[in-house]
Amino acid sequence: QVQLHESGPGLVKPSETLSLTCTVSGYSISSGYYWGWIRRPPGKGLEWIGTIYHSGPTYYNPSLKSRISISLDTSKNQFSLRLSSVTAADTAVYYCARSPCTSTSCYVDFWGQGTLVTVSS
Amino acid sequence: QSVLTQPPSVSGAPGQRVTISCTGTSSSIGARYTVHWYQQLPGTAPTLLIYDDNNRPSGVPDRFSGSKSGTSASLAITGLQAEDEADYYCQSYDSRLSAWVFGGGTKLTVL
């Protein structure tokens, strides 16, 4: 069974960089699929952050693109998110996810349990 | 403001049928990008309910079904049960935005 688990600081100061890591078990991330991040701010809906293909190409939400970086570490079977210059608006539960994709769309078939990141001084 | 529009809430009594709509645009659902649905129970991560408009992953009861027409999609739940009380999200792709897009979510209350 594929499992994903997010880890990282739960509190980040404004203007600093948010860094999260997703550890995958039950599947080798270098074997296929897309891997990415989705968040849910308090009281709001889900927002796609970005996705990386197993061979490296990345796809970012245009509204966040200037601040995001997603990378793979296949030796550890992990992928990571870096979001720079954070503000209170970046406070959210962050989920890592595995995605099958076709020519007509991508979806998430496995989610991490989510980790709350609060931006506050 | 979400790119895909869902009603904020729906409700129904046990055993009834409810539907949740998801309205997109000509650059998302209307452009033939497929629609996916997720269920998020309180305090848990979302789970995949329907993928590619009308396909159920293994383990999802056939009480849940999806459909799509034009620029809109719908999720139908029949034989409503108390454990169906959750938030439901639709998701697709928008070529104008070059982004995955979600609906704002619909809270289902079982009366």
PDB file of C-alpha atoms in Angstrom:
ATOM      1  CA  GLN A   1       0.000   0.000   0.000  1.00  0.00           C
ATOM      2  CA  VAL A   2       1.352   3.415  -0.969  1.00  0.00           C
ATOM      3  CA  GLN A   3       1.766   5.811   1.953  1.00  0.00           C
ATOM      4  CA  LEU A   4       2.874   9.437   2.026  1.00  0.00           C
ATOM      5  CA  HIS A   5       3.949  11.359   5.107  1.00  0.00           C
ATOM      6  CA  GLU A   6       4.684  15.083   5.375  1.00  0.00           C
ATOM      7  CA  SER A   7       7.281  16.485   7.732  1.00  0.00           C
ATOM      8  CA  GLY A   8       8.621  19.938   8.510  1.00  0.00           C
ATOM      9  CA  PRO A   9       8.252  22.921  10.860  1.00  0.00           C
ATOM     10  CA  GLY A  10       4.752  23.736  12.009  1.00  0.00           C
ATOM     11  CA  LEU A  11       5.583  27.409  12.534  1.00  0.00           C
ATOM     12  CA  VAL A  12       7.327  29.730  10.074  1.00  0.00           C
ATOM     13  CA  LYS A  13       8.017  33.453  10.476  1.00  0.00           C
ATOM     14  CA  PRO A  14       6.726  35.964   7.918  1.00  0.00           C
ATOM     15  CA  SER A  15       9.128  36.606   5.006  1.00  0.00           C
ATOM     16  CA  GLU A  16      10.977  33.337   5.680  1.00  0.00           C
ATOM     17  CA  THR A  17      10.932  30.118   3.626  1.00  0.00           C
ATOM     18  CA  LEU A  18       8.557  27.232   4.308  1.00  0.00           C
ATOM     19  CA  SER A  19      10.181  23.838   3.742  1.00  0.00           C
ATOM     20  CA  LEU A  20       8.322  20.519   3.779  1.00  0.00           C
ATOM     21  CA  THR A  21       9.361  16.991   2.878  1.00  0.00           C
ATOM     22  CA  CYS A  22       7.147  14.102   1.820  1.00  0.00           C
ATOM     23  CA  THR A  23       8.423  10.581   2.485  1.00  0.00           C
ATOM     24  CA  VAL A  24       6.877   7.900   0.292  1.00  0.00           C
ATOM     25  CA  SER A  25       6.655   4.222   1.207  1.00  0.00           C
ATOM     26  CA  GLY A  26       5.260   1.308  -0.759  1.00  0.00           C
ATOM     27  CA  TYR A  27       6.280   2.742  -4.153  1.00  0.00           C
ATOM     28  CA  SER A  28       9.476   4.049  -5.712  1.00  0.00           C
ATOM     29  CA  ILE A  29       8.967   7.653  -6.841  1.00  0.00           C
ATOM     30  CA  SER A  30      11.459   7.145  -9.673  1.00  0.00           C
ATOM     31  CA  SER A  31       9.228   4.468 -11.201  1.00  0.00           C
ATOM     32  CA  GLY A  32       6.464   6.778 -12.371  1.00  0.00           C
ATOM     33  CA  TYR A  33       3.569   9.088 -11.547  1.00  0.00           C
ATOM     34  CA  TYR A  34       3.520  12.755 -10.706  1.00  0.00           C
ATOM     35  CA  TRP A  35       4.195  13.937  -7.138  1.00  0.00           C
ATOM     36  CA  GLY A  36       2.973  17.189  -5.708  1.00  0.00           C
ATOM     37  CA  TRP A  37       1.578  19.475  -3.068  1.00  0.00           C
ATOM     38  CA  ILE A  38      -1.910  20.780  -2.302  1.00  0.00           C
ATOM     39  CA  ARG A  39      -2.969  22.999   0.591  1.00  0.00           C
ATOM     40  CA  ARG A  40      -6.119  23.962   2.443  1.00  0.00           C
ATOM     41  CA  PRO A  41      -6.116  27.330   4.247  1.00  0.00           C
ATOM     42  CA  PRO A  42      -8.334  27.544   7.353  1.00  0.00           C
ATOM     43  CA  GLY A  43     -11.975  27.922   6.402  1.00  0.00           C
ATOM     44  CA  LYS A  44     -11.201  27.701   2.691  1.00  0.00           C
ATOM     45  CA  GLY A  45     -11.053  25.085  -0.040  1.00  0.00           C
ATOM     46  CA  LEU A  46      -8.240  23.119  -1.607  1.00  0.00           C
ATOM     47  CA  GLU A  47      -5.532  24.848  -3.662  1.00  0.00           C
ATOM     48  CA  TRP A  48      -3.050  23.140  -5.969  1.00  0.00           C
ATOM     49  CA  ILE A  49       0.525  24.277  -5.325  1.00  0.00           C
ATOM     50  CA  GLY A  50       2.613  22.310  -7.797  1.00  0.00           C
ATOM     51  CA  THR A  51       3.654  18.942  -9.187  1.00  0.00           C
ATOM     52  CA  ILE A  52       6.842  17.207 -10.297  1.00  0.00           C
ATOM     53  CA  TYR A  53       7.085  14.315 -12.717  1.00  0.00           C
ATOM     54  CA  HIS A  54       9.141  11.289 -11.703  1.00  0.00           C
ATOM     55  CA  SER A  55      11.714  12.155 -14.374  1.00  0.00           C
ATOM     56  CA  GLY A  56      12.004  15.764 -13.256  1.00  0.00           C
ATOM     57  CA  PRO A  57       9.740  18.289 -15.091  1.00  0.00           C
ATOM     58  CA  THR A  58       7.870  20.592 -12.732  1.00  0.00           C
ATOM     59  CA  TYR A  59       4.506  22.322 -12.994  1.00  0.00           C
ATOM     60  CA  TYR A  60       3.609  25.159 -10.660  1.00  0.00           C
ATOM     61  CA  ASN A  61       0.462  27.118  -9.851  1.00  0.00           C
ATOM     62  CA  PRO A  62       0.994  30.397 -11.737  1.00  0.00           C
ATOM     63  CA  SER A  63      -0.248  32.366  -8.728  1.00  0.00           C
ATOM     64  CA  LEU A  64       2.598  30.927  -6.605  1.00  0.00           C
ATOM     65  CA  LYS A  65       5.199  30.193  -9.273  1.00  0.00           C
ATOM     66  CA  SER A  66       7.644  32.948  -8.353  1.00  0.00           C
ATOM     67  CA  ARG A  67       7.925  31.587  -4.786  1.00  0.00           C
ATOM     68  CA  ILE A  68       7.828  27.798  -5.250  1.00  0.00           C
ATOM     69  CA  SER A  69      10.370  25.081  -5.760  1.00  0.00           C
ATOM     70  CA  ILE A  70       9.590  21.350  -5.787  1.00  0.00           C
ATOM     71  CA  SER A  71      12.340  18.743  -6.015  1.00  0.00           C
ATOM     72  CA  LEU A  72      12.867  14.980  -5.838  1.00  0.00           C
ATOM     73  CA  ASP A  73      15.383  12.960  -3.792  1.00  0.00           C
ATOM     74  CA  THR A  74      15.075   9.504  -5.285  1.00  0.00           C
ATOM     75  CA  SER A  75      17.810   8.081  -3.024  1.00  0.00           C
ATOM     76  CA  LYS A  76      15.569   8.743  -0.012  1.00  0.00           C
ATOM     77  CA  ASN A  77      12.269   8.235  -1.882  1.00  0.00           C
ATOM     78  CA  GLN A  78      11.261  11.755  -0.902  1.00  0.00           C
ATOM     79  CA  PHE A  79      10.143  14.966  -2.551  1.00  0.00           C
ATOM     80  CA  SER A  80      10.177  18.454  -1.114  1.00  0.00           C
ATOM     81  CA  LEU A  81       8.447  21.827  -1.248  1.00  0.00           C
ATOM     82  CA  ARG A  82      10.045  25.203  -0.666  1.00  0.00           C
ATOM     83  CA  LEU A  83       7.807  28.293  -0.526  1.00  0.00           C
ATOM     84  CA  SER A  84       9.645  31.557  -0.046  1.00  0.00           C
ATOM     85  CA  SER A  85       8.610  34.949   1.342  1.00  0.00           C
ATOM     86  CA  VAL A  86       5.660  33.522   3.254  1.00  0.00           C
ATOM     87  CA  THR A  87       2.853  35.628   4.720  1.00  0.00           C
ATOM     88  CA  ALA A  88      -0.122  34.832   6.929  1.00  0.00           C
ATOM     89  CA  ALA A  89      -2.019  33.930   3.759  1.00  0.00           C
ATOM     90  CA  ASP A  90       0.230  30.875   3.422  1.00  0.00           C
ATOM     91  CA  THR A  91      -1.065  29.420   6.696  1.00  0.00           C
ATOM     92  CA  ALA A  92      -2.703  26.133   5.727  1.00  0.00           C
ATOM     93  CA  VAL A  93      -2.750  22.377   6.038  1.00  0.00           C
ATOM     94  CA  TYR A  94      -0.281  21.150   3.430  1.00  0.00           C
ATOM     95  CA  TYR A  95      -0.821  17.761   1.776  1.00  0.00           C
ATOM     96  CA  CYS A  96       1.587  15.818  -0.357  1.00  0.00           C
ATOM     97  CA  ALA A  97       0.070  13.669  -3.065  1.00  0.00           C
ATOM     98  CA  ARG A  98       0.629  11.083  -5.783  1.00  0.00           C
ATOM     99  CA  SER A  99      -1.050  11.731  -9.112  1.00  0.00           C
ATOM    100  CA  PRO A 100      -1.812   9.623 -12.162  1.00  0.00           C
ATOM    101  CA  CYS A 101      -2.075  11.856 -15.238  1.00  0.00           C
ATOM    102  CA  THR A 102      -3.508  11.434 -18.709  1.00  0.00           C
ATOM    103  CA  SER A 103      -3.828  13.801 -21.623  1.00  0.00           C
ATOM    104  CA  THR A 104      -7.101  15.059 -20.193  1.00  0.00           C
ATOM    105  CA  SER A 105      -6.254  15.680 -16.536  1.00  0.00           C
ATOM    106  CA  CYS A 106      -4.463  14.601 -13.387  1.00  0.00           C
ATOM    107  CA  TYR A 107      -5.958  13.550 -10.085  1.00  0.00           C
ATOM    108  CA  VAL A 108      -4.741  12.426  -6.664  1.00  0.00           C
ATOM    109  CA  ASP A 109      -5.037   8.754  -5.807  1.00  0.00           C
ATOM    110  CA  PHE A 110      -2.947   8.842  -2.613  1.00  0.00           C
ATOM    111  CA  TRP A 111      -2.731  11.693  -0.099  1.00  0.00           C
ATOM    112  CA  GLY A 112      -0.534  12.329   2.915  1.00  0.00           C
ATOM    113  CA  GLN A 113      -2.319  12.928   6.212  1.00  0.00           C
ATOM    114  CA  GLY A 114      -1.526  16.636   6.032  1.00  0.00           C
ATOM    115  CA  THR A 115       0.565  18.958   8.180  1.00  0.00           C
ATOM    116  CA  LEU A 116      -0.506  22.333   9.551  1.00  0.00           C
ATOM    117  CA  VAL A 117       1.908  25.167   8.857  1.00  0.00           C
ATOM    118  CA  THR A 118       1.246  28.457  10.593  1.00  0.00           C
ATOM    119  CA  VAL A 119       2.940  31.664   9.481  1.00  0.00           C
ATOM    120  CA  SER A 120       3.346  33.949  12.464  1.00  0.00           C
ATOM    121  CA  SER A 121       6.008  35.957  14.234  1.00  0.00           C
TER     122      SER A 121
ATOM    123  CA  GLN B   1     -13.105  32.780  -5.605  1.00  0.00           C
ATOM    124  CA  SER B   2     -12.653  29.250  -6.920  1.00  0.00           C
ATOM    125  CA  VAL B   3     -12.411  28.560 -10.645  1.00  0.00           C
ATOM    126  CA  LEU B   4     -14.924  25.732 -10.347  1.00  0.00           C
ATOM    127  CA  THR B   5     -18.217  26.671  -8.674  1.00  0.00           C
ATOM    128  CA  GLN B   6     -19.920  24.395  -6.164  1.00  0.00           C
ATOM    129  CA  PRO B   7     -22.859  25.076  -3.825  1.00  0.00           C
ATOM    130  CA  PRO B   8     -21.529  25.770  -0.313  1.00  0.00           C
ATOM    131  CA  SER B   9     -23.872  23.244   1.255  1.00  0.00           C
ATOM    132  CA  VAL B  10     -26.418  20.536   0.533  1.00  0.00           C
ATOM    133  CA  SER B  11     -28.424  18.337   2.850  1.00  0.00           C
ATOM    134  CA  GLY B  12     -30.606  15.272   2.794  1.00  0.00           C
ATOM    135  CA  ALA B  13     -32.224  12.697   5.015  1.00  0.00           C
ATOM    136  CA  PRO B  14     -30.886   9.165   5.396  1.00  0.00           C
ATOM    137  CA  GLY B  15     -31.789   7.028   2.409  1.00  0.00           C
ATOM    138  CA  GLN B  16     -32.372  10.005   0.115  1.00  0.00           C
ATOM    139  CA  ARG B  17     -30.487  11.019  -3.028  1.00  0.00           C
ATOM    140  CA  VAL B  18     -28.485  14.227  -3.250  1.00  0.00           C
ATOM    141  CA  THR B  19     -26.492  15.803  -6.049  1.00  0.00           C
ATOM    142  CA  ILE B  20     -23.607  18.263  -5.923  1.00  0.00           C
ATOM    143  CA  SER B  21     -22.933  20.408  -8.971  1.00  0.00           C
ATOM    144  CA  CYS B  22     -19.598  21.684 -10.232  1.00  0.00           C
ATOM    145  CA  THR B  23     -19.675  24.436 -12.844  1.00  0.00           C
ATOM    146  CA  GLY B  24     -16.601  25.273 -14.888  1.00  0.00           C
ATOM    147  CA  THR B  25     -15.806  27.198 -18.044  1.00  0.00           C
ATOM    148  CA  SER B  26     -14.942  26.642 -21.681  1.00  0.00           C
ATOM    149  CA  SER B  27     -11.257  26.388 -20.735  1.00  0.00           C
ATOM    150  CA  SER B  28     -11.784  23.764 -18.022  1.00  0.00           C
ATOM    151  CA  ILE B  29     -14.642  21.280 -17.933  1.00  0.00           C
ATOM    152  CA  GLY B  30     -15.980  22.571 -21.253  1.00  0.00           C
ATOM    153  CA  ALA B  31     -12.621  21.921 -22.894  1.00  0.00           C
ATOM    154  CA  ARG B  32     -13.108  18.188 -22.235  1.00  0.00           C
ATOM    155  CA  TYR B  33     -10.744  18.017 -19.293  1.00  0.00           C
ATOM    156  CA  THR B  34     -11.993  15.298 -17.003  1.00  0.00           C
ATOM    157  CA  VAL B  35     -13.479  15.950 -13.575  1.00  0.00           C
ATOM    158  CA  HIS B  36     -12.547  14.258 -10.332  1.00  0.00           C
ATOM    159  CA  TRP B  37     -14.286  14.238  -6.954  1.00  0.00           C
ATOM    160  CA  TYR B  38     -12.889  13.941  -3.420  1.00  0.00           C
ATOM    161  CA  GLN B  39     -14.502  13.366  -0.053  1.00  0.00           C
ATOM    162  CA  GLN B  40     -12.963  14.962   3.029  1.00  0.00           C
ATOM    163  CA  LEU B  41     -14.251  13.699   6.358  1.00  0.00           C
ATOM    164  CA  PRO B  42     -13.734  16.021   9.350  1.00  0.00           C
ATOM    165  CA  GLY B  43     -10.133  16.088  10.523  1.00  0.00           C
ATOM    166  CA  THR B  44      -8.837  13.796   7.791  1.00  0.00           C
ATOM    167  CA  ALA B  45      -7.152  14.097   4.413  1.00  0.00           C
ATOM    168  CA  PRO B  46      -9.264  14.052   1.242  1.00  0.00           C
ATOM    169  CA  THR B  47      -9.840  10.715  -0.458  1.00  0.00           C
ATOM    170  CA  LEU B  48     -10.542  10.028  -4.121  1.00  0.00           C
ATOM    171  CA  LEU B  49     -14.207   9.319  -4.777  1.00  0.00           C
ATOM    172  CA  ILE B  50     -14.609   9.593  -8.568  1.00  0.00           C
ATOM    173  CA  TYR B  51     -11.942   9.998 -11.270  1.00  0.00           C
ATOM    174  CA  ASP B  52     -12.181  10.807 -14.965  1.00  0.00           C
ATOM    175  CA  ASP B  53     -15.800  11.984 -14.745  1.00  0.00           C
ATOM    176  CA  ASN B  54     -17.486   8.734 -13.741  1.00  0.00           C
ATOM    177  CA  ASN B  55     -15.034   6.081 -12.542  1.00  0.00           C
ATOM    178  CA  ARG B  56     -14.945   4.760  -8.989  1.00  0.00           C
ATOM    179  CA  PRO B  57     -11.706   3.565  -7.388  1.00  0.00           C
ATOM    180  CA  SER B  58     -11.927   0.116  -5.846  1.00  0.00           C
ATOM    181  CA  GLY B  59     -13.574   0.272  -2.446  1.00  0.00           C
ATOM    182  CA  VAL B  60     -15.859   3.225  -3.217  1.00  0.00           C
ATOM    183  CA  PRO B  61     -19.521   2.149  -2.974  1.00  0.00           C
ATOM    184  CA  ASP B  62     -21.655   2.333  -6.094  1.00  0.00           C
ATOM    185  CA  ARG B  63     -23.905   4.747  -4.204  1.00  0.00           C
ATOM    186  CA  PHE B  64     -21.498   7.387  -5.486  1.00  0.00           C
ATOM    187  CA  SER B  65     -21.583   8.304  -9.179  1.00  0.00           C
ATOM    188  CA  GLY B  66     -20.334  11.100 -11.400  1.00  0.00           C
ATOM    189  CA  SER B  67     -21.526  12.656 -14.613  1.00  0.00           C
ATOM    190  CA  LYS B  68     -20.541  15.521 -16.895  1.00  0.00           C
ATOM    191  CA  SER B  69     -22.257  17.609 -19.547  1.00  0.00           C
ATOM    192  CA  GLY B  70     -20.980  20.723 -21.275  1.00  0.00           C
ATOM    193  CA  THR B  71     -19.209  22.965 -18.770  1.00  0.00           C
ATOM    194  CA  SER B  72     -20.650  21.252 -15.676  1.00  0.00           C
ATOM    195  CA  ALA B  73     -20.280  18.044 -13.722  1.00  0.00           C
ATOM    196  CA  SER B  74     -22.276  16.437 -10.935  1.00  0.00           C
ATOM    197  CA  LEU B  75     -21.728  14.033  -8.087  1.00  0.00           C
ATOM    198  CA  ALA B  76     -24.741  11.959  -7.047  1.00  0.00           C
ATOM    199  CA  ILE B  77     -25.037  10.102  -3.764  1.00  0.00           C
ATOM    200  CA  THR B  78     -27.913   7.671  -3.348  1.00  0.00           C
ATOM    201  CA  GLY B  79     -29.054   5.900  -0.189  1.00  0.00           C
ATOM    202  CA  LEU B  80     -27.597   8.665   1.956  1.00  0.00           C
ATOM    203  CA  GLN B  81     -25.907   7.498   5.160  1.00  0.00           C
ATOM    204  CA  ALA B  82     -24.767   9.349   8.262  1.00  0.00           C
ATOM    205  CA  GLU B  83     -21.121   8.571   7.450  1.00  0.00           C
ATOM    206  CA  ASP B  84     -21.457  10.469   4.164  1.00  0.00           C
ATOM    207  CA  GLU B  85     -21.460  13.741   6.099  1.00  0.00           C
ATOM    208  CA  ALA B  86     -18.303  15.437   4.816  1.00  0.00           C
ATOM    209  CA  ASP B  87     -16.909  18.094   2.503  1.00  0.00           C
ATOM    210  CA  TYR B  88     -16.874  17.254  -1.207  1.00  0.00           C
ATOM    211  CA  TYR B  89     -14.570  18.833  -3.797  1.00  0.00           C
ATOM    212  CA  CYS B  90     -14.500  18.684  -7.590  1.00  0.00           C
ATOM    213  CA  GLN B  91     -11.222  19.132  -9.473  1.00  0.00           C
ATOM    214  CA  SER B  92     -10.155  19.525 -13.092  1.00  0.00           C
ATOM    215  CA  TYR B  93      -7.634  21.406 -15.222  1.00  0.00           C
ATOM    216  CA  ASP B  94      -7.901  24.885 -16.718  1.00  0.00           C
ATOM    217  CA  SER B  95      -5.934  25.502 -19.914  1.00  0.00           C
ATOM    218  CA  ARG B  96      -6.271  29.293 -19.720  1.00  0.00           C
ATOM    219  CA  LEU B  97      -4.741  29.311 -16.232  1.00  0.00           C
ATOM    220  CA  SER B  98      -2.404  26.360 -16.929  1.00  0.00           C
ATOM    221  CA  ALA B  99      -3.337  25.040 -13.521  1.00  0.00           C
ATOM    222  CA  TRP B 100      -5.141  22.295 -11.702  1.00  0.00           C
ATOM    223  CA  VAL B 101      -8.335  23.842 -10.319  1.00  0.00           C
ATOM    224  CA  PHE B 102     -10.625  22.886  -7.455  1.00  0.00           C
ATOM    225  CA  GLY B 103     -14.150  23.813  -6.570  1.00  0.00           C
ATOM    226  CA  GLY B 104     -14.701  25.681  -3.330  1.00  0.00           C
ATOM    227  CA  GLY B 105     -16.124  22.591  -1.677  1.00  0.00           C
ATOM    228  CA  THR B 106     -19.634  21.537  -0.636  1.00  0.00           C
ATOM    229  CA  LYS B 107     -20.544  20.577   2.909  1.00  0.00           C
ATOM    230  CA  LEU B 108     -22.998  17.679   2.962  1.00  0.00           C
ATOM    231  CA  THR B 109     -25.205  17.458   6.031  1.00  0.00           C
ATOM    232  CA  VAL B 110     -27.188  14.296   6.701  1.00  0.00           C
ATOM    233  CA  LEU B 111     -30.335  15.360   8.549  1.00  0.00           C
TER     234      LEU B 111
END
